[in-house]
PDB file of C-alpha atoms in Angstrom:
ATOM      1  CA  UNK A   1      17.647  -8.543   6.304  1.00 60.00           C
ATOM      2  CA  UNK A   2      17.724  -5.989   3.200  1.00 66.00           C
ATOM      3  CA  UNK A   3      18.959  -2.566   4.112  1.00 73.00           C
ATOM      4  CA  UNK A   4      21.227  -3.687   7.582  1.00 74.00           C
ATOM      5  CA  UNK A   5      24.839  -2.594   8.555  1.00 76.00           C
ATOM      6  CA  UNK A   6      24.205  -5.827  10.981  1.00 75.00           C
ATOM      7  CA  UNK A   7      23.738  -8.923   9.532  1.00 76.00           C
ATOM      8  CA  UNK A   8      25.571 -10.499  12.761  1.00 78.00           C
ATOM      9  CA  UNK A   9      22.896  -9.209  15.275  1.00 75.00           C
ATOM     10  CA  UNK A  10      20.316 -11.805  13.180  1.00 73.00           C
ATOM     11  CA  UNK A  11      19.397 -15.696  14.693  1.00 78.00           C
ATOM     12  CA  UNK A  12      20.045 -17.503  11.149  1.00 79.00           C
ATOM     13  CA  UNK A  13      17.083 -20.045  13.443  1.00 82.00           C
ATOM     14  CA  UNK A  14      14.238 -17.120  13.375  1.00 80.00           C
ATOM     15  CA  UNK A  15      13.104 -19.239  10.087  1.00 81.00           C
ATOM     16  CA  UNK A  16      12.021 -22.458  11.958  1.00 90.00           C
ATOM     17  CA  UNK A  17       9.234 -21.134  14.110  1.00 87.00           C
ATOM     18  CA  UNK A  18       7.629 -18.692  10.834  1.00 86.00           C
ATOM     19  CA  UNK A  19       8.569 -22.176   9.251  1.00 91.00           C
ATOM     20  CA  UNK A  20       6.262 -23.445  11.806  1.00 92.00           C
ATOM     21  CA  UNK A  21       3.295 -21.190  12.114  1.00 91.00           C
ATOM     22  CA  UNK A  22       4.040 -21.221   8.207  1.00 92.00           C
ATOM     23  CA  UNK A  23       3.004 -25.208   8.088  1.00 95.00           C
ATOM     24  CA  UNK A  24       0.183 -24.598  10.200  1.00 95.00           C
ATOM     25  CA  UNK A  25      -3.005 -26.051   9.167  1.00 96.00           C
ATOM     26  CA  UNK A  26      -4.921 -23.040   7.523  1.00 96.00           C
ATOM     27  CA  UNK A  27      -1.550 -20.491   7.198  1.00 96.00           C
ATOM     28  CA  UNK A  28      -2.021 -20.845   2.928  1.00 94.00           C
ATOM     29  CA  UNK A  29      -5.660 -20.170   2.954  1.00 96.00           C
ATOM     30  CA  UNK A  30      -4.559 -17.423   5.721  1.00 96.00           C
ATOM     31  CA  UNK A  31      -1.274 -16.632   3.963  1.00 94.00           C
ATOM     32  CA  UNK A  32      -3.369 -16.131   0.217  1.00 95.00           C
ATOM     33  CA  UNK A  33      -5.774 -14.119   1.487  1.00 95.00           C
ATOM     34  CA  UNK A  34      -3.928 -12.272   3.177  1.00 92.00           C
ATOM     35  CA  UNK A  35      -1.622 -11.202   0.422  1.00 92.00           C
ATOM     36  CA  UNK A  36      -4.268 -10.999  -1.622  1.00 93.00           C
ATOM     37  CA  UNK A  37      -5.302  -8.284   0.111  1.00 92.00           C
ATOM     38  CA  UNK A  38      -3.142  -6.396  -0.968  1.00 88.00           C
ATOM     39  CA  UNK A  39      -4.142  -4.983  -4.125  1.00 89.00           C
ATOM     40  CA  UNK A  40      -6.964  -2.925  -1.647  1.00 91.00           C
ATOM     41  CA  UNK A  41      -4.478  -1.045   0.830  1.00 89.00           C
ATOM     42  CA  UNK A  42      -2.939   2.036  -2.333  1.00 88.00           C
ATOM     43  CA  UNK A  43      -7.191   2.879  -2.330  1.00 93.00           C
ATOM     44  CA  UNK A  44      -8.034   2.139   0.710  1.00 94.00           C
ATOM     45  CA  UNK A  45      -4.609   4.917   2.128  1.00 92.00           C
ATOM     46  CA  UNK A  46      -7.883   8.289   2.384  1.00 95.00           C
ATOM     47  CA  UNK A  47     -10.160   6.183   4.616  1.00 96.00           C
ATOM     48  CA  UNK A  48      -7.019   5.421   7.052  1.00 95.00           C
ATOM     49  CA  UNK A  49      -6.081   9.070   6.578  1.00 96.00           C
ATOM     50  CA  UNK A  50      -8.919  10.597   7.471  1.00 97.00           C
ATOM     51  CA  UNK A  51      -9.847   8.901  10.559  1.00 98.00           C
ATOM     52  CA  UNK A  52      -6.318   9.061  12.071  1.00 97.00           C
ATOM     53  CA  UNK A  53      -7.222  13.193  11.546  1.00 97.00           C
ATOM     54  CA  UNK A  54     -10.690  12.656  13.190  1.00 98.00           C
ATOM     55  CA  UNK A  55      -9.191  10.488  16.046  1.00 97.00           C
ATOM     56  CA  UNK A  56      -5.014  11.673  16.112  1.00 96.00           C
ATOM     57  CA  UNK A  57      -4.504   8.571  18.343  1.00 96.00           C
ATOM     58  CA  UNK A  58      -1.296   8.853  20.653  1.00 97.00           C
ATOM     59  CA  UNK A  59       1.394   7.570  17.866  1.00 97.00           C
ATOM     60  CA  UNK A  60       5.115   6.333  18.064  1.00 97.00           C
ATOM     61  CA  UNK A  61       6.739   5.586  15.002  1.00 97.00           C
ATOM     62  CA  UNK A  62       9.565   3.808  15.049  1.00 97.00           C
ATOM     63  CA  UNK A  63      10.960   2.630  10.730  1.00 96.00           C
ATOM     64  CA  UNK A  64      14.347   1.277   9.645  1.00 95.00           C
ATOM     65  CA  UNK A  65      15.593   3.896   7.541  1.00 95.00           C
ATOM     66  CA  UNK A  66      17.289   1.820   4.955  1.00 94.00           C
ATOM     67  CA  UNK A  67      14.596  -0.721   4.700  1.00 93.00           C
ATOM     68  CA  UNK A  68      14.121  -0.874   0.988  1.00 92.00           C
ATOM     69  CA  UNK A  69      10.689  -1.936   1.178  1.00 90.00           C
ATOM     70  CA  UNK A  70       9.015   0.750   3.533  1.00 92.00           C
ATOM     71  CA  UNK A  71      10.966   3.633   2.622  1.00 94.00           C
ATOM     72  CA  UNK A  72      12.291   6.268   4.938  1.00 95.00           C
ATOM     73  CA  UNK A  73       9.709   8.561   3.428  1.00 95.00           C
ATOM     74  CA  UNK A  74       6.169   5.848   4.236  1.00 93.00           C
ATOM     75  CA  UNK A  75       7.305   6.597   8.547  1.00 94.00           C
ATOM     76  CA  UNK A  76       7.814  10.589   7.587  1.00 95.00           C
ATOM     77  CA  UNK A  77       4.052   9.788   6.476  1.00 94.00           C
ATOM     78  CA  UNK A  78       2.560   9.770   9.041  1.00 95.00           C
ATOM     79  CA  UNK A  79       3.589  13.436   9.415  1.00 96.00           C
ATOM     80  CA  UNK A  80       0.867  14.825   7.568  1.00 96.00           C
ATOM     81  CA  UNK A  81      -1.230  13.948   8.842  1.00 97.00           C
ATOM     82  CA  UNK A  82      -0.260  12.987  12.570  1.00 97.00           C
ATOM     83  CA  UNK A  83       1.616  16.879  13.272  1.00 96.00           C
ATOM     84  CA  UNK A  84       1.856  15.397  16.623  1.00 96.00           C
ATOM     85  CA  UNK A  85       3.242  11.861  16.233  1.00 97.00           C
ATOM     86  CA  UNK A  86       6.504  10.696  17.100  1.00 97.00           C
ATOM     87  CA  UNK A  87       8.781  10.040  14.805  1.00 97.00           C
ATOM     88  CA  UNK A  88      11.497   7.243  14.994  1.00 97.00           C
ATOM     89  CA  UNK A  89      13.981   6.750  11.927  1.00 97.00           C
ATOM     90  CA  UNK A  90      16.830   4.478  12.341  1.00 96.00           C
ATOM     91  CA  UNK A  91      19.925   3.142  11.251  1.00 94.00           C
ATOM     92  CA  UNK A  92      18.205  -0.102  10.805  1.00 93.00           C
ATOM     93  CA  UNK A  93      17.047  -2.070   7.655  1.00 91.00           C
ATOM     94  CA  UNK A  94      13.698  -4.065   6.512  1.00 89.00           C
ATOM     95  CA  UNK A  95      14.195  -5.733  10.260  1.00 87.00           C
ATOM     96  CA  UNK A  96      14.233  -3.109  12.727  1.00 91.00           C
ATOM     97  CA  UNK A  97      13.419  -5.292  15.817  1.00 89.00           C
ATOM     98  CA  UNK A  98      16.470  -7.549  15.133  1.00 86.00           C
ATOM     99  CA  UNK A  99      18.650  -4.401  15.090  1.00 88.00           C
ATOM    100  CA  UNK A 100      17.815  -1.737  16.655  1.00 92.00           C
ATOM    101  CA  UNK A 101      15.667  -3.574  19.689  1.00 92.00           C
ATOM    102  CA  UNK A 102      17.022  -2.094  23.559  1.00 95.00           C
ATOM    103  CA  UNK A 103      16.360   1.150  21.542  1.00 97.00           C
ATOM    104  CA  UNK A 104      13.170  -0.018  19.834  1.00 97.00           C
ATOM    105  CA  UNK A 105      12.094  -0.918  23.901  1.00 97.00           C
ATOM    106  CA  UNK A 106      13.569   2.461  25.080  1.00 98.00           C
ATOM    107  CA  UNK A 107      11.432   4.749  22.711  1.00 98.00           C
ATOM    108  CA  UNK A 108       8.565   2.766  23.609  1.00 97.00           C
ATOM    109  CA  UNK A 109       8.850   2.735  27.310  1.00 97.00           C
ATOM    110  CA  UNK A 110       9.203   6.824  27.384  1.00 96.00           C
ATOM    111  CA  UNK A 111       5.980   6.422  24.867  1.00 97.00           C
ATOM    112  CA  UNK A 112       4.000   4.579  26.693  1.00 96.00           C
ATOM    113  CA  UNK A 113       2.980   6.282  30.347  1.00 95.00           C
ATOM    114  CA  UNK A 114       2.820   9.741  28.403  1.00 91.00           C
ATOM    115  CA  UNK A 115      -0.100   9.194  26.461  1.00 87.00           C
ATOM    116  CA  UNK A 116      -2.543   6.714  28.632  1.00 74.00           C
TER     117      UNK A 116
END
């Protein structure tokens, strides 16, 4: 709940769903491979950014402005490669969907009809 001003909006039972998923056969290996692969992320940024500049996909970025793990500058950085991207930094933490689900749904519903 890092960065949240509204911890009461989080369902305290959500961890049980996550635990059940992560306990499924094969998940230990999948999660270990994903974690190991994180080391390639930063080195891959130039290729991803070049792809974004070349293809210019319609992009909606909705970001928790108070997220201490993925800071607001990360959301704003999309503008460098996608000047037409719609960037929304919400007053939320790492789990913005739990805090601002109605607001995020509204942003998505307004974005999609204009970018089909």
